[in-house]
Amino acid sequence: MITLRSTALDLLLITDPDEKARRTRAMDVTLPVGADVDIPARGIIPGRPARPVLVPHTELSKRSVHTKEGRAALIHSLAHIEQNAVDLALDICWRFKGMPDHFYVQWMGVAREEAMHFELLRDHLATLECRYGDLPAHNALWDMAQRTEHDLLARLALVPRTAEARGLDASPPIKAKLVKAGD
């Protein structure tokens, strides 16, 4: 039987980011939530494309947003964050059992919104003559997800409420830089 939680895992395992975003956005959130999902072998979650190459965040070069390349690097970084946000929402939906049905429906809604954000940024990257995967990215958000994979409270505290919240704090200055650069 196809359920919301099993579909979340199926989507999480997709390696092509465009397909993952498209199928996540098209996801039927009215499916029955369903029972627990078998945990697949470690190392295949999430499904990742061959690119971008993942490097430590300290190896990512900083570029001026006043150049097309610099804006592309920033937008690429944001697209990667959104791709991770899709994976994180899908992961929380299938991984943690025993929550009310509304919990899973809400997280699938988050996954759909994050997929839309990824698509918008991916499309904007094309206007800068860049594609998602052309530049390196870091894996810090997913590393945190792995460290909290057995504890829902820790996951909620450390990933969306801390790591992703830092990104929200950075949004106004990033927006101001892009506006100043004419983007």
PDB file of C-alpha atoms in Angstrom:
ATOM      1  CA  MET A   1       0.000   0.000   0.000  1.00  0.00           C
ATOM      2  CA  ILE A   2       1.301   3.457  -0.896  1.00  0.00           C
ATOM      3  CA  THR A   3       1.371   5.716   2.148  1.00  0.00           C
ATOM      4  CA  LEU A   4       2.573   9.203   2.961  1.00  0.00           C
ATOM      5  CA  ARG A   5       5.524   7.903   4.989  1.00  0.00           C
ATOM      6  CA  SER A   6       6.617   5.317   2.406  1.00  0.00           C
ATOM      7  CA  THR A   7       6.339   7.932  -0.320  1.00  0.00           C
ATOM      8  CA  ALA A   8       8.497  10.310   1.747  1.00  0.00           C
ATOM      9  CA  LEU A   9      11.228   7.665   1.816  1.00  0.00           C
ATOM     10  CA  ASP A  10      10.846   6.947  -1.912  1.00  0.00           C
ATOM     11  CA  LEU A  11      11.233  10.656  -2.667  1.00  0.00           C
ATOM     12  CA  LEU A  12      14.211  10.968  -0.334  1.00  0.00           C
ATOM     13  CA  LEU A  13      16.054   8.226  -2.227  1.00  0.00           C
ATOM     14  CA  ILE A  14      15.738   9.958  -5.623  1.00  0.00           C
ATOM     15  CA  THR A  15      19.201  11.060  -6.766  1.00  0.00           C
ATOM     16  CA  ASP A  16      18.208  13.580  -9.452  1.00  0.00           C
ATOM     17  CA  PRO A  17      17.479  16.910  -7.699  1.00  0.00           C
ATOM     18  CA  ASP A  18      15.135  18.134 -10.439  1.00  0.00           C
ATOM     19  CA  GLU A  19      13.097  14.929 -10.361  1.00  0.00           C
ATOM     20  CA  LYS A  20      13.079  14.940  -6.553  1.00  0.00           C
ATOM     21  CA  ALA A  21      11.772  18.513  -6.489  1.00  0.00           C
ATOM     22  CA  ARG A  22       9.178  17.886  -9.212  1.00  0.00           C
ATOM     23  CA  ARG A  23       7.854  14.696  -7.641  1.00  0.00           C
ATOM     24  CA  THR A  24       7.887  16.172  -4.139  1.00  0.00           C
ATOM     25  CA  ARG A  25       5.819  19.128  -5.297  1.00  0.00           C
ATOM     26  CA  ALA A  26       3.372  16.744  -6.982  1.00  0.00           C
ATOM     27  CA  MET A  27       3.135  14.547  -3.887  1.00  0.00           C
ATOM     28  CA  ASP A  28      -0.394  13.630  -2.784  1.00  0.00           C
ATOM     29  CA  VAL A  29      -0.558  14.704   0.862  1.00  0.00           C
ATOM     30  CA  THR A  30      -4.005  13.101   1.222  1.00  0.00           C
ATOM     31  CA  LEU A  31      -2.493   9.602   1.210  1.00  0.00           C
ATOM     32  CA  PRO A  32      -2.965   7.631   4.417  1.00  0.00           C
ATOM     33  CA  VAL A  33      -0.009   8.253   6.724  1.00  0.00           C
ATOM     34  CA  GLY A  34       0.695   4.554   7.083  1.00  0.00           C
ATOM     35  CA  ALA A  35       2.728   2.451   9.446  1.00  0.00           C
ATOM     36  CA  ASP A  36       6.444   2.445  10.112  1.00  0.00           C
ATOM     37  CA  VAL A  37       8.774   2.262   7.157  1.00  0.00           C
ATOM     38  CA  ASP A  38      11.726  -0.140   7.090  1.00  0.00           C
ATOM     39  CA  ILE A  39      15.020   1.668   7.484  1.00  0.00           C
ATOM     40  CA  PRO A  40      17.206   1.190   4.410  1.00  0.00           C
ATOM     41  CA  ALA A  41      20.942   0.590   4.580  1.00  0.00           C
ATOM     42  CA  ARG A  42      22.902   3.567   5.864  1.00  0.00           C
ATOM     43  CA  GLY A  43      24.740   5.455   3.181  1.00  0.00           C
ATOM     44  CA  ILE A  44      21.956   5.590   0.608  1.00  0.00           C
ATOM     45  CA  ILE A  45      20.064   8.334   2.389  1.00  0.00           C
ATOM     46  CA  PRO A  46      19.534  10.825   1.002  1.00  0.00           C
ATOM     47  CA  GLY A  47      19.717  10.085  -2.691  1.00  0.00           C
ATOM     48  CA  ARG A  48      22.401  12.444  -4.005  1.00  0.00           C
ATOM     49  CA  PRO A  49      23.545  13.326  -7.487  1.00  0.00           C
ATOM     50  CA  ALA A  50      27.219  12.988  -8.433  1.00  0.00           C
ATOM     51  CA  ARG A  51      27.372  16.791  -8.370  1.00  0.00           C
ATOM     52  CA  PRO A  52      27.730  19.076  -6.560  1.00  0.00           C
ATOM     53  CA  VAL A  53      30.941  17.805  -5.087  1.00  0.00           C
ATOM     54  CA  LEU A  54      30.608  18.017  -1.307  1.00  0.00           C
ATOM     55  CA  VAL A  55      33.499  19.637   0.525  1.00  0.00           C
ATOM     56  CA  PRO A  56      34.021  21.007   4.045  1.00  0.00           C
ATOM     57  CA  HIS A  57      32.418  24.445   4.356  1.00  0.00           C
ATOM     58  CA  THR A  58      35.859  25.923   4.981  1.00  0.00           C
ATOM     59  CA  GLU A  59      36.885  24.965   1.428  1.00  0.00           C
ATOM     60  CA  LEU A  60      34.150  27.014  -0.232  1.00  0.00           C
ATOM     61  CA  SER A  61      35.549  30.194  -1.724  1.00  0.00           C
ATOM     62  CA  LYS A  62      33.897  33.517  -1.053  1.00  0.00           C
ATOM     63  CA  ARG A  63      33.169  35.672  -4.057  1.00  0.00           C
ATOM     64  CA  SER A  64      31.827  39.160  -4.494  1.00  0.00           C
ATOM     65  CA  VAL A  65      28.136  39.321  -5.360  1.00  0.00           C
ATOM     66  CA  HIS A  66      29.047  42.251  -7.611  1.00  0.00           C
ATOM     67  CA  THR A  67      30.172  39.747 -10.239  1.00  0.00           C
ATOM     68  CA  LYS A  68      27.965  37.314 -12.127  1.00  0.00           C
ATOM     69  CA  GLU A  69      30.138  34.447 -10.882  1.00  0.00           C
ATOM     70  CA  GLY A  70      29.804  35.630  -7.284  1.00  0.00           C
ATOM     71  CA  ARG A  71      26.028  35.898  -7.542  1.00  0.00           C
ATOM     72  CA  ALA A  72      25.921  32.445  -9.148  1.00  0.00           C
ATOM     73  CA  ALA A  73      27.993  31.032  -6.264  1.00  0.00           C
ATOM     74  CA  LEU A  74      25.634  32.557  -3.698  1.00  0.00           C
ATOM     75  CA  ILE A  75      22.483  31.393  -5.493  1.00  0.00           C
ATOM     76  CA  HIS A  76      24.029  27.929  -5.943  1.00  0.00           C
ATOM     77  CA  SER A  77      24.705  27.787  -2.217  1.00  0.00           C
ATOM     78  CA  LEU A  78      21.120  28.776  -1.454  1.00  0.00           C
ATOM     79  CA  ALA A  79      19.800  26.175  -3.923  1.00  0.00           C
ATOM     80  CA  HIS A  80      21.878  23.551  -2.150  1.00  0.00           C
ATOM     81  CA  ILE A  81      20.448  24.606   1.193  1.00  0.00           C
ATOM     82  CA  GLU A  82      16.936  24.246  -0.232  1.00  0.00           C
ATOM     83  CA  GLN A  83      17.780  20.813  -1.664  1.00  0.00           C
ATOM     84  CA  ASN A  84      18.934  19.804   1.812  1.00  0.00           C
ATOM     85  CA  ALA A  85      15.759  21.263   3.300  1.00  0.00           C
ATOM     86  CA  VAL A  86      13.699  19.017   0.994  1.00  0.00           C
ATOM     87  CA  ASP A  87      15.714  16.008   2.156  1.00  0.00           C
ATOM     88  CA  LEU A  88      15.416  16.988   5.813  1.00  0.00           C
ATOM     89  CA  ALA A  89      11.628  17.360   5.650  1.00  0.00           C
ATOM     90  CA  LEU A  90      11.222  14.060   3.786  1.00  0.00           C
ATOM     91  CA  ASP A  91      13.549  12.344   6.247  1.00  0.00           C
ATOM     92  CA  ILE A  92      11.714  13.549   9.332  1.00  0.00           C
ATOM     93  CA  CYS A  93       8.459  12.339   7.804  1.00  0.00           C
ATOM     94  CA  TRP A  94       9.507   8.718   7.275  1.00  0.00           C
ATOM     95  CA  ARG A  95      12.100   8.283  10.032  1.00  0.00           C
ATOM     96  CA  PHE A  96      10.257   9.182  13.213  1.00  0.00           C
ATOM     97  CA  LYS A  97       7.312   7.001  14.183  1.00  0.00           C
ATOM     98  CA  GLY A  98       4.434   7.472  16.545  1.00  0.00           C
ATOM     99  CA  MET A  99       3.574  11.078  15.837  1.00  0.00           C
ATOM    100  CA  PRO A 100       0.034  12.310  15.088  1.00  0.00           C
ATOM    101  CA  ASP A 101      -0.969  12.120  11.417  1.00  0.00           C
ATOM    102  CA  HIS A 102      -0.982  15.915  11.199  1.00  0.00           C
ATOM    103  CA  PHE A 103       2.755  15.961  12.015  1.00  0.00           C
ATOM    104  CA  TYR A 104       3.542  13.969   8.856  1.00  0.00           C
ATOM    105  CA  VAL A 105       1.148  15.941   6.674  1.00  0.00           C
ATOM    106  CA  GLN A 106       2.719  19.206   7.864  1.00  0.00           C
ATOM    107  CA  TRP A 107       6.268  17.990   7.178  1.00  0.00           C
ATOM    108  CA  MET A 108       5.277  16.843   3.691  1.00  0.00           C
ATOM    109  CA  GLY A 109       3.915  20.356   3.181  1.00  0.00           C
ATOM    110  CA  VAL A 110       7.298  21.724   4.253  1.00  0.00           C
ATOM    111  CA  ALA A 111       9.026  19.391   1.773  1.00  0.00           C
ATOM    112  CA  ARG A 112       6.773  20.668  -1.027  1.00  0.00           C
ATOM    113  CA  GLU A 113       7.537  24.315  -0.181  1.00  0.00           C
ATOM    114  CA  GLU A 114      11.277  23.649  -0.002  1.00  0.00           C
ATOM    115  CA  ALA A 115      11.105  21.886  -3.378  1.00  0.00           C
ATOM    116  CA  MET A 116       9.491  24.993  -4.856  1.00  0.00           C
ATOM    117  CA  HIS A 117      12.248  27.164  -3.359  1.00  0.00           C
ATOM    118  CA  PHE A 118      14.877  24.868  -4.883  1.00  0.00           C
ATOM    119  CA  GLU A 119      13.222  25.087  -8.317  1.00  0.00           C
ATOM    120  CA  LEU A 120      13.045  28.885  -8.161  1.00  0.00           C
ATOM    121  CA  LEU A 121      16.731  29.155  -7.259  1.00  0.00           C
ATOM    122  CA  ARG A 122      17.719  26.518  -9.839  1.00  0.00           C
ATOM    123  CA  ASP A 123      15.867  28.473 -12.516  1.00  0.00           C
ATOM    124  CA  HIS A 124      17.520  31.720 -11.428  1.00  0.00           C
ATOM    125  CA  LEU A 125      20.917  30.015 -11.616  1.00  0.00           C
ATOM    126  CA  ALA A 126      20.252  29.364 -15.307  1.00  0.00           C
ATOM    127  CA  THR A 127      19.952  33.122 -15.874  1.00  0.00           C
ATOM    128  CA  LEU A 128      23.487  33.372 -14.465  1.00  0.00           C
ATOM    129  CA  GLU A 129      24.735  30.682 -16.863  1.00  0.00           C
ATOM    130  CA  CYS A 130      25.171  28.158 -14.071  1.00  0.00           C
ATOM    131  CA  ARG A 131      23.444  24.908 -13.151  1.00  0.00           C
ATOM    132  CA  TYR A 132      22.883  23.318  -9.797  1.00  0.00           C
ATOM    133  CA  GLY A 133      25.850  21.018  -9.293  1.00  0.00           C
ATOM    134  CA  ASP A 134      28.344  23.146 -11.228  1.00  0.00           C
ATOM    135  CA  LEU A 135      29.932  24.420  -8.016  1.00  0.00           C
ATOM    136  CA  PRO A 136      30.995  22.624  -4.829  1.00  0.00           C
ATOM    137  CA  ALA A 137      28.759  22.657  -1.758  1.00  0.00           C
ATOM    138  CA  HIS A 138      28.989  21.559   1.865  1.00  0.00           C
ATOM    139  CA  ASN A 139      27.057  18.913   3.745  1.00  0.00           C
ATOM    140  CA  ALA A 140      26.719  20.528   7.175  1.00  0.00           C
ATOM    141  CA  LEU A 141      22.912  20.346   7.380  1.00  0.00           C
ATOM    142  CA  TRP A 142      22.788  16.680   6.465  1.00  0.00           C
ATOM    143  CA  ASP A 143      25.696  15.903   8.807  1.00  0.00           C
ATOM    144  CA  MET A 144      23.574  17.345  11.623  1.00  0.00           C
ATOM    145  CA  ALA A 145      20.634  15.226  10.497  1.00  0.00           C
ATOM    146  CA  GLN A 146      22.762  12.103  10.731  1.00  0.00           C
ATOM    147  CA  ARG A 147      23.896  12.989  14.230  1.00  0.00           C
ATOM    148  CA  THR A 148      20.251  13.344  15.313  1.00  0.00           C
ATOM    149  CA  GLU A 149      18.760  10.417  13.393  1.00  0.00           C
ATOM    150  CA  HIS A 150      17.697   8.545  16.553  1.00  0.00           C
ATOM    151  CA  ASP A 151      16.227  11.447  18.515  1.00  0.00           C
ATOM    152  CA  LEU A 152      13.317  13.512  17.218  1.00  0.00           C
ATOM    153  CA  LEU A 153      13.660  16.181  19.908  1.00  0.00           C
ATOM    154  CA  ALA A 154      17.350  16.657  19.132  1.00  0.00           C
ATOM    155  CA  ARG A 155      16.570  16.771  15.400  1.00  0.00           C
ATOM    156  CA  LEU A 156      13.934  19.450  15.858  1.00  0.00           C
ATOM    157  CA  ALA A 157      16.109  21.481  18.210  1.00  0.00           C
ATOM    158  CA  LEU A 158      19.315  21.328  16.207  1.00  0.00           C
ATOM    159  CA  VAL A 159      18.290  21.256  12.563  1.00  0.00           C
ATOM    160  CA  PRO A 160      15.228  23.461  11.897  1.00  0.00           C
ATOM    161  CA  ARG A 161      15.376  25.465  15.132  1.00  0.00           C
ATOM    162  CA  THR A 162      19.124  26.131  15.091  1.00  0.00           C
ATOM    163  CA  ALA A 163      20.930  25.410  11.811  1.00  0.00           C
ATOM    164  CA  GLU A 164      18.112  26.458   9.489  1.00  0.00           C
ATOM    165  CA  ALA A 165      17.183  29.388  11.719  1.00  0.00           C
ATOM    166  CA  ARG A 166      20.712  30.756  11.285  1.00  0.00           C
ATOM    167  CA  GLY A 167      19.984  30.835   7.586  1.00  0.00           C
ATOM    168  CA  LEU A 168      16.877  32.892   8.233  1.00  0.00           C
ATOM    169  CA  ASP A 169      18.954  35.329  10.260  1.00  0.00           C
ATOM    170  CA  ALA A 170      21.296  35.647   7.274  1.00  0.00           C
ATOM    171  CA  SER A 171      18.469  36.255   4.785  1.00  0.00           C
ATOM    172  CA  PRO A 172      18.064  40.042   5.181  1.00  0.00           C
ATOM    173  CA  PRO A 173      21.791  40.783   4.713  1.00  0.00           C
ATOM    174  CA  ILE A 174      21.967  38.389   1.746  1.00  0.00           C
ATOM    175  CA  LYS A 175      18.917  40.019   0.191  1.00  0.00           C
ATOM    176  CA  ALA A 176      20.450  43.459   0.710  1.00  0.00           C
ATOM    177  CA  LYS A 177      23.701  42.348  -0.988  1.00  0.00           C
ATOM    178  CA  LEU A 178      21.821  40.953  -3.980  1.00  0.00           C
ATOM    179  CA  VAL A 179      19.640  44.056  -4.309  1.00  0.00           C
ATOM    180  CA  LYS A 180      22.724  46.282  -4.111  1.00  0.00           C
ATOM    181  CA  ALA A 181      24.321  44.158  -6.844  1.00  0.00           C
ATOM    182  CA  GLY A 182      21.228  44.627  -9.039  1.00  0.00           C
ATOM    183  CA  ASP A 183      19.892  41.105  -8.681  1.00  0.00           C
TER     184      ASP A 183
END
